[in-house]
Backbone as a ProteinNet text record, in pm:
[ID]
protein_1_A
[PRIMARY]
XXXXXXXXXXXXXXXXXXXXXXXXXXXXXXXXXXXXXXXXXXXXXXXXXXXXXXXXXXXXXXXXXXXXXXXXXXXXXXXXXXXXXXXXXXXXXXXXXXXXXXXXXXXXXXXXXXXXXXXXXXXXXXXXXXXXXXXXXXXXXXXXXXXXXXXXXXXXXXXXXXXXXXXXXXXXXXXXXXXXXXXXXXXXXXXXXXXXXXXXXXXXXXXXXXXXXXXXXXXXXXXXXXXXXXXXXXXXXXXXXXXXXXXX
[TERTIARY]
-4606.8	-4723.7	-4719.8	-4840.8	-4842.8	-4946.2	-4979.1	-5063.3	-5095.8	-5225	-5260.4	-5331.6	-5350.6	-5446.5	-5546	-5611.7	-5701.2	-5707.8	-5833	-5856.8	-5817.4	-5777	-5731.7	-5602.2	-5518.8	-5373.7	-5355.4	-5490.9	-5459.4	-5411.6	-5320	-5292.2	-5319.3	-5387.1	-5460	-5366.2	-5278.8	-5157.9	-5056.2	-5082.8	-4972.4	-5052.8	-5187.5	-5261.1	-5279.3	-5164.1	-5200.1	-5140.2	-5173.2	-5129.8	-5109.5	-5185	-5244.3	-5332.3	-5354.7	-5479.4	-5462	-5564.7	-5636.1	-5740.1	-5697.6	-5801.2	-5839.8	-5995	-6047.4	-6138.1	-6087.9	-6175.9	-6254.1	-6337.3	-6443.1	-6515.5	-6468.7	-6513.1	-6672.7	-6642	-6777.7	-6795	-6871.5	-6936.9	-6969.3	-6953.8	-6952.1	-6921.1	-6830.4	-6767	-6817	-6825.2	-6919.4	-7055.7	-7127.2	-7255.8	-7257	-7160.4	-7135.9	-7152.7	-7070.6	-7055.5	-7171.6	-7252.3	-7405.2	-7514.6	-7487	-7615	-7591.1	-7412.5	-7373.4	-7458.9	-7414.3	-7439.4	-7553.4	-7646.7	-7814.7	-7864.2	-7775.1	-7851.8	-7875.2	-7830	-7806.5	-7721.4	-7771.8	-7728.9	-7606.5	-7629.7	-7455.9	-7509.4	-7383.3	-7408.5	-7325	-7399.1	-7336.7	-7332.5	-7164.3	-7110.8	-7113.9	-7150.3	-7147.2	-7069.3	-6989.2	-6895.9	-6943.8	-7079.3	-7121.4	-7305.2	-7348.4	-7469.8	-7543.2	-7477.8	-7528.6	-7549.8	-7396.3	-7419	-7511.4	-7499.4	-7618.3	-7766	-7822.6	-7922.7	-7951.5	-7834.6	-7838.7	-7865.6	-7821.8	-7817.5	-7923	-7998.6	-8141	-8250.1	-8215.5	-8322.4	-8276.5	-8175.9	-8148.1	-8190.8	-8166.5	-8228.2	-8392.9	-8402	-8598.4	-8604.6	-8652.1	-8708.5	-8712.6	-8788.7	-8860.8	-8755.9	-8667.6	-8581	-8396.5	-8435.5	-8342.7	-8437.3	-8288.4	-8287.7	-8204.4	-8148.2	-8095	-8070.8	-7947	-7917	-7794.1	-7758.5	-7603.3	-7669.6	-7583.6	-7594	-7486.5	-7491.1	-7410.1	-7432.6	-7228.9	-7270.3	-7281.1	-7329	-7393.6	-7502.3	-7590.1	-7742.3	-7820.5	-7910	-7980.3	-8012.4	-7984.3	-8030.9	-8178.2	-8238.5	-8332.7	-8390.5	-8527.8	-8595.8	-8486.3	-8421.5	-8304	-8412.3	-8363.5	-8473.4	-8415.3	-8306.4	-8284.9	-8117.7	-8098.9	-7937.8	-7817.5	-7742.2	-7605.3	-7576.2	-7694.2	-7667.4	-7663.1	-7583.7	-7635	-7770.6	-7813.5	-7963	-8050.6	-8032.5	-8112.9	-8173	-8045	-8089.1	-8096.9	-8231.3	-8243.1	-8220.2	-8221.1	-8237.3	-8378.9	-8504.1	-8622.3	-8620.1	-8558.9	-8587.8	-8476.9	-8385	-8209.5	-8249	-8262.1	-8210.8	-8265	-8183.2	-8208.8	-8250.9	-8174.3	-8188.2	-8038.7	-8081.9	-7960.7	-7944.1	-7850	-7845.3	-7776	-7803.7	-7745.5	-7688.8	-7554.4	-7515.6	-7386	-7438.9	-7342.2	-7301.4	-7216.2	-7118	-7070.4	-7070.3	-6961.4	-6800.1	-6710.4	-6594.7	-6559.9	-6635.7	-6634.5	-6656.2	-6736	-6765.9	-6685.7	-6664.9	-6547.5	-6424	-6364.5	-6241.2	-6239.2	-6343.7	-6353.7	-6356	-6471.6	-6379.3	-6250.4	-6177.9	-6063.1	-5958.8	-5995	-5903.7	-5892.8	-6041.5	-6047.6	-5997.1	-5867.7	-5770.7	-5703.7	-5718.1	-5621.7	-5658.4	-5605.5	-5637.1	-5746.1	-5728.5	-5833.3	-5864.9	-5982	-6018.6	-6098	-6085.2	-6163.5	-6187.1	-6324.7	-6372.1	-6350.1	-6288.4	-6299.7	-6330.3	-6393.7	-6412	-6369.9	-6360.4	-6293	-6417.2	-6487.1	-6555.4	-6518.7	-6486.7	-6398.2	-6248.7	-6207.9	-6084.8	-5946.4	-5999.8	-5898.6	-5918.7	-6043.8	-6034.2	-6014	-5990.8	-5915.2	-5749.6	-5726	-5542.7	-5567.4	-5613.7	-5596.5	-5578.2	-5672.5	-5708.2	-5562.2	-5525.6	-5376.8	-5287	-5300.7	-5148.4	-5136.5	-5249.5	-5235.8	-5267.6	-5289.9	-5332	-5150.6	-5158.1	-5052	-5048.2	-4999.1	-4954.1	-4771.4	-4769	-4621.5	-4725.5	-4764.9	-4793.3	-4957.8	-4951	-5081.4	-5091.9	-5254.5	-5226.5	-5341.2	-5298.2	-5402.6	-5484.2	-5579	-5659.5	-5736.5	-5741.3	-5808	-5891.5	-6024.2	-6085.9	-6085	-6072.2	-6093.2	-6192.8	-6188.7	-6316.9	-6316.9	-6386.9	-6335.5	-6224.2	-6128.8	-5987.5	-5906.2	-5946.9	-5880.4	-5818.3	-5733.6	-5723.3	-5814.4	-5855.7	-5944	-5913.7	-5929	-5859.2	-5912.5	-6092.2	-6156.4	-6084	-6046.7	-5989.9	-5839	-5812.4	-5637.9	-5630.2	-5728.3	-5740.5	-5759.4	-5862.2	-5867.8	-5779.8	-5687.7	-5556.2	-5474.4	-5437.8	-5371.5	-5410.6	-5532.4	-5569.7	-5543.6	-5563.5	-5508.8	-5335.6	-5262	-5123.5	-5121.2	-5170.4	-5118.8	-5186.9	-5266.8	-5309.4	-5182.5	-5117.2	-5051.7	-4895.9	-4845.9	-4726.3	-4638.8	-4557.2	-4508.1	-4380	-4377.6	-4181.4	-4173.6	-4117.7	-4077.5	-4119	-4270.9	-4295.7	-4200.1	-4198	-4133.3	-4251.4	-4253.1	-4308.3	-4261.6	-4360.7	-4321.2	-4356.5	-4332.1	-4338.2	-4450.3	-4554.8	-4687.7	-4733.3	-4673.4	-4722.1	-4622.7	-4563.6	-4487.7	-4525.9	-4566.4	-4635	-4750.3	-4791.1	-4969.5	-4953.4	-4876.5	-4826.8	-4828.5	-4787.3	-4722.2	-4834.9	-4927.7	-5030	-5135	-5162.5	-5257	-5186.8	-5086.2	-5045.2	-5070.6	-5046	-5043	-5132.7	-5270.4	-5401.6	-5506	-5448.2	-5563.6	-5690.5	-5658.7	-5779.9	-5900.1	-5805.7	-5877.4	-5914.2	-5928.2	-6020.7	-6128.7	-6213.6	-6365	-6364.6	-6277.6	-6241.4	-6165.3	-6078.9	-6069.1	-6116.9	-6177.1	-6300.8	-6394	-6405.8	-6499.5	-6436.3	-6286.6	-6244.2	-6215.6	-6238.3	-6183.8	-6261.7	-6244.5	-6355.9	-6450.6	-6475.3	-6617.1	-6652.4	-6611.6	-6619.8	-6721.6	-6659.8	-6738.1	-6844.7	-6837.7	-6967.8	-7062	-7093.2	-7161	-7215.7	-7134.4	-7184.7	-7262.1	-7196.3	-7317.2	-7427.3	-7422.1	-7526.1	-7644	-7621.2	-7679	-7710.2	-7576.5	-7568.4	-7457.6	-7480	-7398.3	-7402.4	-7513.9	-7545.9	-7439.8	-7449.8	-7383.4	-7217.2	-7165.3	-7005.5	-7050.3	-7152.8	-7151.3	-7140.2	-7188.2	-7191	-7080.5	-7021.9	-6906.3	-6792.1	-6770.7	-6680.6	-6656.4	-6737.8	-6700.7	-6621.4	-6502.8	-6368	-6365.6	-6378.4	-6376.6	-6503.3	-6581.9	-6724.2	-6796.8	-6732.1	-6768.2	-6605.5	-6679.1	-6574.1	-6583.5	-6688.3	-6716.1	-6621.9	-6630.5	-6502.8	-6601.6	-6617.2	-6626.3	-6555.4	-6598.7	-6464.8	-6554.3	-6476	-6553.6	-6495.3	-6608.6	-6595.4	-6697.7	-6608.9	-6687.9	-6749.4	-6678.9	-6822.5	-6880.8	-6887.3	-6985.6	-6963.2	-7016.3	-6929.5	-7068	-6943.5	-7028.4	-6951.2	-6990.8	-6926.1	-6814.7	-6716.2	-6548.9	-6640.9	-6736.2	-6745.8	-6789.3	-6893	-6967.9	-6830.5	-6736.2	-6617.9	-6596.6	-6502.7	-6487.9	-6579.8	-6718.3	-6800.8	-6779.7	-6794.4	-6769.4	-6657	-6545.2	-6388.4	-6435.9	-6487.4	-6469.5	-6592.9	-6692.4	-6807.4	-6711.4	-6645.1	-6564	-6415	-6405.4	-6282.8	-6193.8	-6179	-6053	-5993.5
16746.2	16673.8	16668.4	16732.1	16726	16688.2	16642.7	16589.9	16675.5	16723.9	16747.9	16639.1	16599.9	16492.3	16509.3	16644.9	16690.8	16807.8	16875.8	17000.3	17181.4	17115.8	17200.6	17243.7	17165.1	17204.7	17313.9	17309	17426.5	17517.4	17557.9	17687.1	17759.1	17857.2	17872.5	17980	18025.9	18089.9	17996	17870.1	17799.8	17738.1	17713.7	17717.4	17790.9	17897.7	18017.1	17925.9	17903.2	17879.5	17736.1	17646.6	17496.7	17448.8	17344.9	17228.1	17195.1	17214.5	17099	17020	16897.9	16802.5	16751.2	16767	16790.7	16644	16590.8	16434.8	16432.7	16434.5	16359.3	16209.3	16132.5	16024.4	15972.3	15957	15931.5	16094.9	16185.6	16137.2	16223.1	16366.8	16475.7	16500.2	16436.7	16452.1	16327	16248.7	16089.7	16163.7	16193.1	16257.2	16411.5	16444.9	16561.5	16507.1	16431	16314.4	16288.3	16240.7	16164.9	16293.9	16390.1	16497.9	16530.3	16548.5	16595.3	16484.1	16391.5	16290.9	16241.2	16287	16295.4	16414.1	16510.1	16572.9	16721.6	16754.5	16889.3	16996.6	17140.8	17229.2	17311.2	17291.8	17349.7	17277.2	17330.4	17289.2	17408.8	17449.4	17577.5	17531	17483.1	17469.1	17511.1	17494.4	17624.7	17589.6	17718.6	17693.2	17673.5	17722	17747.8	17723.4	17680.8	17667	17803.7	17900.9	18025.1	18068.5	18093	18064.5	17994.5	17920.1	17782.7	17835.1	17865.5	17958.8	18076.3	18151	18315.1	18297	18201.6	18137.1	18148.6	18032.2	17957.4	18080.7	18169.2	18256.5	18384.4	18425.4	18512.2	18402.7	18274.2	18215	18199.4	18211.4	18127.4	18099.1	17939	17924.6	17770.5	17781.1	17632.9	17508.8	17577.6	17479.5	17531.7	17483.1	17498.2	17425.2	17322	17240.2	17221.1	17227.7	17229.7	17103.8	17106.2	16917	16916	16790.5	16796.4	16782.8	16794.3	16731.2	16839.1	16858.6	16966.4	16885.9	16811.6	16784.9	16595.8	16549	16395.3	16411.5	16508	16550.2	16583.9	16572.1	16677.1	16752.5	16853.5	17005.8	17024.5	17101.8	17083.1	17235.2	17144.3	17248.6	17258.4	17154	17150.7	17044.4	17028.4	16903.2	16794.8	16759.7	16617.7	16616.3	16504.7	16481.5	16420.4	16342.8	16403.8	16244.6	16143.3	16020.9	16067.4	15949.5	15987.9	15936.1	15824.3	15776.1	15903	16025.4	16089.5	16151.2	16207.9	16267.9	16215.9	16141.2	16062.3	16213.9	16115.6	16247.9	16276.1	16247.8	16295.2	16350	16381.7	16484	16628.9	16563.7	16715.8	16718.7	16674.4	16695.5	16866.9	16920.1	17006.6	17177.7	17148.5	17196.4	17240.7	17360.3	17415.5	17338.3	17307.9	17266.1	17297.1	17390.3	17400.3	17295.7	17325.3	17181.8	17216	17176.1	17136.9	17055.1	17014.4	16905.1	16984	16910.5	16927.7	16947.6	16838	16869.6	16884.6	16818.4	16869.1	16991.1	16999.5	17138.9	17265.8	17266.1	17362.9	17330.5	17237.2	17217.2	17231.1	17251.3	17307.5	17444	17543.6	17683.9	17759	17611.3	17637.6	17644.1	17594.7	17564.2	17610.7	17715.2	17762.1	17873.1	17915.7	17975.8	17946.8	17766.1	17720.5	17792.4	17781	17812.2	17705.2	17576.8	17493.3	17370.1	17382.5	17266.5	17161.7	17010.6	16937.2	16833.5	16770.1	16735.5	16569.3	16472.3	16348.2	16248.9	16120.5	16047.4	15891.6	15776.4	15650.1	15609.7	15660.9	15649.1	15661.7	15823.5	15896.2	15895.6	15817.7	15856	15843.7	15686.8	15655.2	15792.4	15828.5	15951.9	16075.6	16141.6	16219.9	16197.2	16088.2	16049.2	16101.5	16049.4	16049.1	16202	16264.3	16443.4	16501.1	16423.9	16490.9	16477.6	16394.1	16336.4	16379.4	16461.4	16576.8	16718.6	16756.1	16864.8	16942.3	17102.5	17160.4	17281.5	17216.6	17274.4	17227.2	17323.4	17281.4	17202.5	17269.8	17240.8	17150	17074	16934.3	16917.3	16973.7	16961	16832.7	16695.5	16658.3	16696.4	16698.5	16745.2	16670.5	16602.7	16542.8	16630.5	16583.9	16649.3	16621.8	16486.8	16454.6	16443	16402.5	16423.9	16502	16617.2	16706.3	16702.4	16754.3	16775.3	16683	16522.4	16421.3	16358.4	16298.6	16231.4	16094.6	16097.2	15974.4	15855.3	15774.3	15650.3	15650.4	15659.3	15685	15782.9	15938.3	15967.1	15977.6	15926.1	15889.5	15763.5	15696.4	15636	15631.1	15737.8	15758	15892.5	15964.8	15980.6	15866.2	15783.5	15675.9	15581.3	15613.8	15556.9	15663.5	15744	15853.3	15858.9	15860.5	15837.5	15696	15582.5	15494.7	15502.6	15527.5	15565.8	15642.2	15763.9	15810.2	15725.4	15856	15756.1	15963.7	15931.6	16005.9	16034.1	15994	16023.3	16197.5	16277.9	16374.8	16456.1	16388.1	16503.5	16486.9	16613.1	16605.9	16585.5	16430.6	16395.4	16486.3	16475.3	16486.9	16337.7	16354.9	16172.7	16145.1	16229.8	16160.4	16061.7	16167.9	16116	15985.2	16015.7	15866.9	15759.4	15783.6	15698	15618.8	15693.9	15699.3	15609.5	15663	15615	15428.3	15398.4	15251.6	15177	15269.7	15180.7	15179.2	15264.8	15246.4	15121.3	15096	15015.4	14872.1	14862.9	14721.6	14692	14760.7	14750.2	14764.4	14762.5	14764.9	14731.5	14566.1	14498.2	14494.7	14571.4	14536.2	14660	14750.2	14920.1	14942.2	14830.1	14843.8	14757.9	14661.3	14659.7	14737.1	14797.7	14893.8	15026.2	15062.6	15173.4	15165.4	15029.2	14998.3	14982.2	15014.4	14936.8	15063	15215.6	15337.8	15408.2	15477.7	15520.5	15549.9	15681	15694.4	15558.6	15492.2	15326.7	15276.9	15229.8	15171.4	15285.8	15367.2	15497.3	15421.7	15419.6	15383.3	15237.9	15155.3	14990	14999.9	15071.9	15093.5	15152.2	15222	15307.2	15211.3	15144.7	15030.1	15091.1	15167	15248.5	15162.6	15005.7	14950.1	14948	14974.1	14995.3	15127.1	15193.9	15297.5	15290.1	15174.1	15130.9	15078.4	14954.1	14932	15067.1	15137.8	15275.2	15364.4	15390.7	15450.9	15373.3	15250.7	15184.5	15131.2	15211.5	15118.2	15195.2	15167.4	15231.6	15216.2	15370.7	15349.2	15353	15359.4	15311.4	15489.9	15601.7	15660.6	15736.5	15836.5	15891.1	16041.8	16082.5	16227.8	16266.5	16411.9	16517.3	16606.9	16673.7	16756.9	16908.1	17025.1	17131.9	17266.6	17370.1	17445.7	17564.2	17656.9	17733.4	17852.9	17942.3	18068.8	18033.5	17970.5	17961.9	17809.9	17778.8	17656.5	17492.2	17431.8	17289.6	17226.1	17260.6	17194.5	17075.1	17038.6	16902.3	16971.4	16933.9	16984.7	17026.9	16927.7	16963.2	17116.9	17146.6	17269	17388.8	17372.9	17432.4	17465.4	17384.9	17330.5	17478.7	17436.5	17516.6	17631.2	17701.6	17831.3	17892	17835.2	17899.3	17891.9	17806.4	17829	17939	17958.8	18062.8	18171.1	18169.2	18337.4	18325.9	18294.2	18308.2	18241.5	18161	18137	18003.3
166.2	212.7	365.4	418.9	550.5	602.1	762.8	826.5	950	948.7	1134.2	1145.9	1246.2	1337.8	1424.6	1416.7	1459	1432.8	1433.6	1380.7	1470.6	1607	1699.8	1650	1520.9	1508	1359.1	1290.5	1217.8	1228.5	1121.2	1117	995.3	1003	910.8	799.3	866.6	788.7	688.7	736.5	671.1	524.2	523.1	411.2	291.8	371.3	170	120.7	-13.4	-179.5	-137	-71.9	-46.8	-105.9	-89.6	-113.6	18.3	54.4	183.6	131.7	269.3	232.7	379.1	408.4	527.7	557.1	648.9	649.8	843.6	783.4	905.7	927	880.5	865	944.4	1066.3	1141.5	1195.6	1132.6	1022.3	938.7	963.7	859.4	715	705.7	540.4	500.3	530	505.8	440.4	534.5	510.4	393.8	436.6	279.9	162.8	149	-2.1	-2	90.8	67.6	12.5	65.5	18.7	-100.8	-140.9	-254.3	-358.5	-338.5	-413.6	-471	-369.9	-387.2	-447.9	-473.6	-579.8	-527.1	-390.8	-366.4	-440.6	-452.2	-534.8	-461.6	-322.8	-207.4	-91.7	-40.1	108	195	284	402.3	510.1	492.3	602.8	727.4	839.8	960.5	1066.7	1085.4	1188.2	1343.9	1340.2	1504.2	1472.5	1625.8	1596.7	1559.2	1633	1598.7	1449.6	1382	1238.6	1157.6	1217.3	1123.8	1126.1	1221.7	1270.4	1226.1	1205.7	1128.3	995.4	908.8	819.2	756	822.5	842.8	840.2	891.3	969.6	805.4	718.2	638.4	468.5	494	384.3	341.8	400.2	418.4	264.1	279.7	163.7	149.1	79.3	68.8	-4.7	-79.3	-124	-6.2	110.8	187.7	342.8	297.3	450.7	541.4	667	771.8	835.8	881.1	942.4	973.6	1052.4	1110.9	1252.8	1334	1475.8	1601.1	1725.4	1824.8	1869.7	1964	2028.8	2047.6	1917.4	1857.9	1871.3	1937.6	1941.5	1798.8	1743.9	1620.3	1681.2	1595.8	1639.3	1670.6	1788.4	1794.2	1700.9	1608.2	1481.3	1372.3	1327.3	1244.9	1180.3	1006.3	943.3	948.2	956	933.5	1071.8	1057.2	1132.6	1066.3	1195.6	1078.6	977.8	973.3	877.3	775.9	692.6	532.8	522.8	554.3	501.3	514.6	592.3	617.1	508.5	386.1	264.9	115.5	138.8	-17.3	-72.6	-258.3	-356.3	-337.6	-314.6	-295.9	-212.4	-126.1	-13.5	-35.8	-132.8	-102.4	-226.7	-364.4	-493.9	-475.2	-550.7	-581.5	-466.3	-385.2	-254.4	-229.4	-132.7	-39.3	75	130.7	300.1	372.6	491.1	567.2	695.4	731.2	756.6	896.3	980.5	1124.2	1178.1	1225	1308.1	1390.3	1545.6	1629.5	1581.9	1490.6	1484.2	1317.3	1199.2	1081	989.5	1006.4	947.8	1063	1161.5	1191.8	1157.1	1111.1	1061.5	932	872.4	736	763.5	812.7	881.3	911.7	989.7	1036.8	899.1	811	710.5	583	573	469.8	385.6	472.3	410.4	286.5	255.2	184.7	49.3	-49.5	-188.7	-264.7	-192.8	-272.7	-140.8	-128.7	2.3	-47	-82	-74.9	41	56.7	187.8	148.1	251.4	208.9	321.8	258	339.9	307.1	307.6	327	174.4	151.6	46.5	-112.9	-75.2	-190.6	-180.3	-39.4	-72.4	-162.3	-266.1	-351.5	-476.7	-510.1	-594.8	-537.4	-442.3	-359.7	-407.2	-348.1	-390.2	-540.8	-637.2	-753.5	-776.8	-775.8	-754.8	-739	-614	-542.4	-627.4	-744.8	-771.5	-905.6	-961.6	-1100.7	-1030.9	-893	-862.3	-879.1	-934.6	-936.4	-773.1	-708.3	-583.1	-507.4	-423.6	-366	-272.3	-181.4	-78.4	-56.8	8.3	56.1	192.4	280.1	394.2	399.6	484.9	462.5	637.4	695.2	775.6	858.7	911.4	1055.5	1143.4	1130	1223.8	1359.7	1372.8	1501.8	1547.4	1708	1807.3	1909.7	1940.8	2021.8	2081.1	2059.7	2039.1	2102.3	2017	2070.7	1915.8	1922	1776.3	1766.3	1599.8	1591.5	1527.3	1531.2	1430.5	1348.2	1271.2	1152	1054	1142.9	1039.5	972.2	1086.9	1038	916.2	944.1	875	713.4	682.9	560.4	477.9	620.3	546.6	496.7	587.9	517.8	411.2	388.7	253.9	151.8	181	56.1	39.1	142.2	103.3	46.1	89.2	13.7	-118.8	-164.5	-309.4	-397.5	-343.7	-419.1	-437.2	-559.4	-585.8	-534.6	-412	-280.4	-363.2	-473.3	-494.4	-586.4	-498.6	-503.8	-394.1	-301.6	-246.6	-77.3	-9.5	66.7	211	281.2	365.1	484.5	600	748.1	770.4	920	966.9	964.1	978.9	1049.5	872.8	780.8	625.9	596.8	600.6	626.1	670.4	821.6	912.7	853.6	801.4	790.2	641.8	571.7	407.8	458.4	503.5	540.2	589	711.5	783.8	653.9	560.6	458.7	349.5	316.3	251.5	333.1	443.4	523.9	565.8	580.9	625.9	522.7	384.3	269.9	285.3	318.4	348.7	445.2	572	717.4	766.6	639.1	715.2	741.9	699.3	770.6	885.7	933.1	1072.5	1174.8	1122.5	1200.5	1280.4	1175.3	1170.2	1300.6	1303.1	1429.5	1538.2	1548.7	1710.4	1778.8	1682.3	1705.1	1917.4	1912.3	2010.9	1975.2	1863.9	1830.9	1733.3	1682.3	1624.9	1669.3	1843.9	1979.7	1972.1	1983.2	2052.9	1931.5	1840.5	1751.7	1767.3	1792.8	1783.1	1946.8	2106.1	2148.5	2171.6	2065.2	2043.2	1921.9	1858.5	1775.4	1626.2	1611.5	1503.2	1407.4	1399	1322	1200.6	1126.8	1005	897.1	1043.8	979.1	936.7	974.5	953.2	769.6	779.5	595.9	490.1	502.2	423.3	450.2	554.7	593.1	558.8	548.1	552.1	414.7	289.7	170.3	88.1	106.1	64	-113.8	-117.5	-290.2	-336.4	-269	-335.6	-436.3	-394.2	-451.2	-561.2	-641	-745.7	-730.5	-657.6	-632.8	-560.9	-617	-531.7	-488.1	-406.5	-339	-240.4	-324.4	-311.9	-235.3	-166.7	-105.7	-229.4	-251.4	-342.3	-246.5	-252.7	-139.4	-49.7	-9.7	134.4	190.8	0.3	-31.6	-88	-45.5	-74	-192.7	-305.6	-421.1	-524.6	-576.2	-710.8	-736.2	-781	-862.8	-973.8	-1014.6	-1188.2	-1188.9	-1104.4	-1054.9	-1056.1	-974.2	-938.1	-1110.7	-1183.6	-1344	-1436.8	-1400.6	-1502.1	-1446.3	-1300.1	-1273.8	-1375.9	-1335.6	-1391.1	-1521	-1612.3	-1768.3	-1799.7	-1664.1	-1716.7	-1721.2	-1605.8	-1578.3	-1640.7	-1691.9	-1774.4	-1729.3	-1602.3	-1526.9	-1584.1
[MASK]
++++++++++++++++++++++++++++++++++++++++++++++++++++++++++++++++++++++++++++++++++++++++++++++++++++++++++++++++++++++++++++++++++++++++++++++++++++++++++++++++++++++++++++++++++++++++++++++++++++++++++++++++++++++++++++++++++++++++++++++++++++++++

C-alpha cells in the first residue's frame, strides 16, 4: 500500500499489475461521482484542453456534453463547469461527457497504466476502502492529485479516510500510509472541518463557494464506485457486465 501526494510523483511504470485509486476532492472526482451518479452513460476524461476539444470536435452529437474547468476557469464554449450541481440527471442521464480539470483528470492520465483505476472522493470513500479490502492485488497505489504541483489537504484527506476504513494487517505500508492511516482514525469526526481550512478550502469560502463544502464534505454519503475501463470512467457494475458479456 502506497501513497503519492500529488500527481507530479507518478510513476507510471510502477502501476503495472496495480489498483490505483485517484482522488481529487475539490473537485474533479467529487464531480465525477456526481455525473456518474446522475445517470451518465461514460465520461472522457481529458488530459489536455486540446484533447478535450479534439474529442468534442470527432464526437458531435447531441447526446454528448462537455465540462470541467482550466485553470478554475470554465472552459470557454464548454456546456457546463466543474460543480456537481451542474449535472442534474435531466440534463447528463443518459449522455456522454466530456470532462477536464486542471489537476484531476490528468492524474487520471498519469496513472492509467495501472491494471485497474478507480476515482474517489470523501463521498465514496468508505466504499472505496471496502472495494480495497476484497480487491485481489499485491500492489495499491493510493493517488493524490493535488493542486498544481503542490500537495493538498482535501485530498490527503480522503486517503486517510480510506486507510482508516481498511483493516492494514498484512499489507506492507510506506510511511506516508501509515501516517495518513492514524490522521483518518483520529479525525473521524472533524473532516468536514478540515476540508475547509485547506488552501484550495479557503480559495472556495473566498470565493463564496461555501455551499460547495456541504456536498463535498459528506463522507460516506455515496456507495458508487467508479472505474476507468479503456479510456472511460464508467459504474464498476458497467465494468462487471462487460467481463461476463466477454467471457472474462
Amino acid at each position: 500500500m502506497r501513497v503519492w501526494l500529488k500527481k507530479e510523483e507518478i510513476d507510471a511504470a510502477r502501476l503495472t499489475g496495480a489498483t490505483a485509486v485517484v482522488m481529487d476532492v475539490l473537485l474533479a472526482t467529487t464531480t465525477l461521482l456526481a455525473i456518474i451518479e446522475a445517470g451518465a452513460r461514460r465520461i472522457l476524461p481529458a488530459g489536455s484542453l486540446e484533447e478535450a476539444r479534439q474529442l468534442a470536435d470527432e464526437l458531435v452529437s447531441p447526446l454528448l456534453l462537455t465540462g470541467g474547468e482550466e485553470g478554475g476557469v470554465m472552459v470557454d464554449g464548454f456546456d457546463c463547469g466543474p460543480f456537481p450541481d451542474e449535472y442534474p440527471a435531466e440534463k447528463v442521464k443518459g449522455k456522454d461527457v466530456i470532462f477536464l480539470t486542471t489537476n484531476g483528470t490528468r492524474a487520471i492520465h498519469r496513472a492509467k497504466t495501472a491494471d485497474e483505476l478507480l476515482i474517489a472522493c470523501l463521498r465514496n470513500a468508505p466504499a472505496v476502502a471496502r472495494y480495497l479490502r476484497k480487491v485481489e492485488t499485491e500492489s495499491v497505489w493510493l493517488i493524490c492529485a493535488g493542486s498544481q504541483g503542490w500537495f493538498s489537504l482535501e485530498d490527503t484527506l480522503c486517503a486517510a479516510v480510506i486507510l482508516a476504513e481498511m483493516d492494514l494487517a498484512g499489507w506492507d505500508l510506506d510511511d506516508t500510509s501509515l501516517l495518513l492511516q492514524q490522521l483518518g482514525v483520529s479525525h473521524r469526526e472533524d473532516i468536514h472541518s478540515l476540508l475547509r481550512k485547506g488552501r484550495v478550502g479557503r480559495w472556495f469560502e473566498r470565493e463564496g463557494l461555501t455551499h460547495v463544502f456541504r456536498h463535498t464534505g459528506e463522507v460516506g454519503a455515496s456507495d458508487t464506485l467508479v472505474v476507468l475501463q479503456d479510456g472511460l470512467l464508467v459504474p464498476l457494475q458497467s465494468k462487471v457486465d462487460w467481463r461476463e458479456a466477454h467471457g472474462g
